[in-house]
Short mmCIF file of C-alpha atoms in Angstrom, two decimals:
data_model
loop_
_atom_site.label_atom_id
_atom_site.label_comp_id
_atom_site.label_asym_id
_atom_site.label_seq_id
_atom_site.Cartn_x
_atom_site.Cartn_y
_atom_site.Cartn_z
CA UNK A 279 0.00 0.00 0.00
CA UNK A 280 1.65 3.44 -0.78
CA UNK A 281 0.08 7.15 0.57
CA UNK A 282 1.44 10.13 -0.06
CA UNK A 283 1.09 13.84 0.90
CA UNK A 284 1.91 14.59 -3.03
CA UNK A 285 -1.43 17.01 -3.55
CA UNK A 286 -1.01 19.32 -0.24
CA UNK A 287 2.43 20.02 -1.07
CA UNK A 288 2.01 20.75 -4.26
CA UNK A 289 -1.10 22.81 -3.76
CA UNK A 290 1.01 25.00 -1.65
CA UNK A 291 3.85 24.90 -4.21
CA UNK A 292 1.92 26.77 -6.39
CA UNK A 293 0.06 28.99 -4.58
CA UNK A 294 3.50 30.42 -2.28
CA UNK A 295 4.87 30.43 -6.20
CA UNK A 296 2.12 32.26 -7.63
CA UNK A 297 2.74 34.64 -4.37
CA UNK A 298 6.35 34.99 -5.52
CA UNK A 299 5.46 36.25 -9.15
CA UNK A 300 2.79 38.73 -7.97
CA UNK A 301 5.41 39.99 -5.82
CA UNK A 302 7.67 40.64 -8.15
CA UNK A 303 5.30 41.74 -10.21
CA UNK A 304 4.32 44.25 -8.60
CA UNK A 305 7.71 45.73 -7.10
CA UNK A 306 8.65 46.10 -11.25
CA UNK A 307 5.50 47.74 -11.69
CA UNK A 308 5.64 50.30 -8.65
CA UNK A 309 9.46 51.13 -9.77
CA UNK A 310 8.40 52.30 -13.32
CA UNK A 311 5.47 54.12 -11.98
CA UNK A 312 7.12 55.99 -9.17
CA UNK A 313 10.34 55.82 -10.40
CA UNK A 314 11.63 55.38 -6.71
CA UNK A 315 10.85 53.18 -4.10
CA UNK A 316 11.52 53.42 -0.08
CA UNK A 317 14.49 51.30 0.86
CA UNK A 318 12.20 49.83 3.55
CA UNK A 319 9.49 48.93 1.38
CA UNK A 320 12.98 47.42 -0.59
CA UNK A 321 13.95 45.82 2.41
CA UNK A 322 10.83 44.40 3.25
CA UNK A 323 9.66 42.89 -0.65
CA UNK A 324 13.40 40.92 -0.36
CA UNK A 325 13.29 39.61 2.95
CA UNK A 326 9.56 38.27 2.25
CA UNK A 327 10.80 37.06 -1.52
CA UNK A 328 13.55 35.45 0.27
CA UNK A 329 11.25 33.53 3.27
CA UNK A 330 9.12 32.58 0.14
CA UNK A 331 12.00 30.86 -1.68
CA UNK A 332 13.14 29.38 1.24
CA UNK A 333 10.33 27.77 2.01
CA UNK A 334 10.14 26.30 -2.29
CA UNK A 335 13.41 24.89 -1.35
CA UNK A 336 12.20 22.86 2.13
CA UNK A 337 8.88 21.09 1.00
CA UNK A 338 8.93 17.88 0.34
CA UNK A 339 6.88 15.32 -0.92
CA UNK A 340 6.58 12.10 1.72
CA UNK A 341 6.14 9.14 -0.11
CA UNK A 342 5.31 5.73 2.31
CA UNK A 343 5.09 2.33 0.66
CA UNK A 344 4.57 -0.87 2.20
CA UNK A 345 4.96 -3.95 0.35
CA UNK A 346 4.38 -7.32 1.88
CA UNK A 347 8.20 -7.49 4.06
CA UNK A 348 9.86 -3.86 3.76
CA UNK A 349 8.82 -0.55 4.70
CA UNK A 350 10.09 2.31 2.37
CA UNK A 351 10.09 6.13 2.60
CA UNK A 352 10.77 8.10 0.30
CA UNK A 353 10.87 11.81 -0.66
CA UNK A 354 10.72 14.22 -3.62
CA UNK A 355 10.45 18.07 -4.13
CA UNK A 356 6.88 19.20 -5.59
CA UNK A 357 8.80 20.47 -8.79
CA UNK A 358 11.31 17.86 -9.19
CA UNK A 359 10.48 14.79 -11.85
CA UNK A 360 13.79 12.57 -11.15
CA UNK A 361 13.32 8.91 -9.63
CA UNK A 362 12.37 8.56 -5.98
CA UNK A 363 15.22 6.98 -4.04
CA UNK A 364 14.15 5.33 -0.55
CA UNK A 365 15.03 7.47 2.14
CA UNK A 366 14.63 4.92 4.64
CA UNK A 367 14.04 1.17 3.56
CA UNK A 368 13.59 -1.33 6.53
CA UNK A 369 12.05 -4.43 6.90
CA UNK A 370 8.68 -4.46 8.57
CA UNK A 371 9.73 -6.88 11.50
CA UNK A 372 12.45 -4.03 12.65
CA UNK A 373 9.73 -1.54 12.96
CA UNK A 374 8.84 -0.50 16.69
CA UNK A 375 6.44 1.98 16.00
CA UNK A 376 5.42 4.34 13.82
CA UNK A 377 2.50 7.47 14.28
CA UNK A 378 1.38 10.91 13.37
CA UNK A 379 1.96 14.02 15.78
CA UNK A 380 0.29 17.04 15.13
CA UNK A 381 2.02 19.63 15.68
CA UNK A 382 0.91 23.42 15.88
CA UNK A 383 0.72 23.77 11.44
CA UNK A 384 2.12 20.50 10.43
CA UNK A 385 2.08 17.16 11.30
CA UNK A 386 4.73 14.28 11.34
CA UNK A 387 5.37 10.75 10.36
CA UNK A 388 7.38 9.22 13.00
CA UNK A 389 9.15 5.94 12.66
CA UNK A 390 10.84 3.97 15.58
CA UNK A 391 13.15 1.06 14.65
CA UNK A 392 15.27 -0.96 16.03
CA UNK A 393 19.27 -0.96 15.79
CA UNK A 394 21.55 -3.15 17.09
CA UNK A 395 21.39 -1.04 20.77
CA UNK A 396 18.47 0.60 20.84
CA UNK A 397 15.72 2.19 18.80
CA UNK A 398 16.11 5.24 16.56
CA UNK A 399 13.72 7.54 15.60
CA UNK A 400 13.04 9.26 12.20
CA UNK A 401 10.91 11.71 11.90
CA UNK A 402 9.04 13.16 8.55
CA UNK A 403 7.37 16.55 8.13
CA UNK A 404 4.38 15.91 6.02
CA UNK A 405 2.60 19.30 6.54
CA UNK A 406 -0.46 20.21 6.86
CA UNK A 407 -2.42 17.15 5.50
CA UNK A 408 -6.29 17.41 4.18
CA UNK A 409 -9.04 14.90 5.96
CA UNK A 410 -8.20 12.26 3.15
CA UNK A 411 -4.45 12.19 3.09
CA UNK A 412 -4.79 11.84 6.87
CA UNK A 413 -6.82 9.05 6.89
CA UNK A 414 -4.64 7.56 4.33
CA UNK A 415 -1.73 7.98 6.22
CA UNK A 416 -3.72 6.28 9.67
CA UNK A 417 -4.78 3.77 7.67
CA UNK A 418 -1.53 2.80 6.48
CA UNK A 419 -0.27 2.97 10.24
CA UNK A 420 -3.11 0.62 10.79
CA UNK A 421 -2.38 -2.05 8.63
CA UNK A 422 1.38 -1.75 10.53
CA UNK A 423 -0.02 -2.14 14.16
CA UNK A 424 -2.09 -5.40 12.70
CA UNK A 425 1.12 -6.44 11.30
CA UNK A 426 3.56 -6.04 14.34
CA UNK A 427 0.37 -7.69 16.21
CA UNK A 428 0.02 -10.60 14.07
CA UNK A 429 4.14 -11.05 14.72
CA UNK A 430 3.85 -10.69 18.36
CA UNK A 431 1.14 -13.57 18.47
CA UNK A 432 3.09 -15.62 16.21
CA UNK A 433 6.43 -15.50 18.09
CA UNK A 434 4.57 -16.13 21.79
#
């Protein structure tokens, strides 16, 4: 089974790029008609183009596959069409745990595996996700607990 939080982030993609071009837009506009601007209103259209950019650059697309052994993650800018190399690939039986935590805007995919000494936690920013992509992603999470409870029977 494979969920994904592909449509939010994109969504947002194109509306924070859309943003972008309107602000540039209208800086070039405001410097032909008035020929000179404010260096704070300067100031203030860079810093806000740059926080824009910045955050292009950071989102990510969370990609989570399960097949019948391994669990893979994977992740992808918005605007990028290259392959999707596995960020994390791990079989299911090293799995501890894995949930969602929502956070103030976003929310997280967190994994817990173990390692030879302990367990390690990853954690995945998946942003703000709609109803559907939630219940995707707790479905998926589901079909995990089921799993590591089938093992737990079958090794008792």
């Amino acid at each position: 089974m494979k969920v994904d939080n592909r449509r939010s982030v994109q969504i947002k993609a194109y509306i924070l790029s859309f943003i972008l071009l309107l602000e540039i837009l209208l800086v070039i506009s405001s410097q032909i008609v008035h020929k000179r601007m404010d260096e704070l209103i300067v100031g203030a259209g860079i810093l806000f183009s740059l926080v824009i950019i910045w955050k292009l650059i950071r989102f990510k697309i969370v990609i989570l596959d399960i097949s019948e052994h391994i669990v893979s993650i994977k992740t992808r800018h918005p605007f990028s069409r290259s392959i999707n190399f596995p960020q994390m690939e791990v079989p299911l039986h090293k799995i501890f745990s894995c949930h969602l935590k929502d956070e103030l805007l976003t929310t997280f995919l967190i994994v817990n595996i173990h390692t030879k000494n302990n367990v390690r936690s990853f954690y995945y920013k998946l942003g703000i996700l709609s109803g559907k992509s939630a219940n995707d992603f707790k479905k998926v999470l589901e079909i995990l607990k089921t799993y590591k409870k089938e093992q737990m029977g079958s090794e008792g």
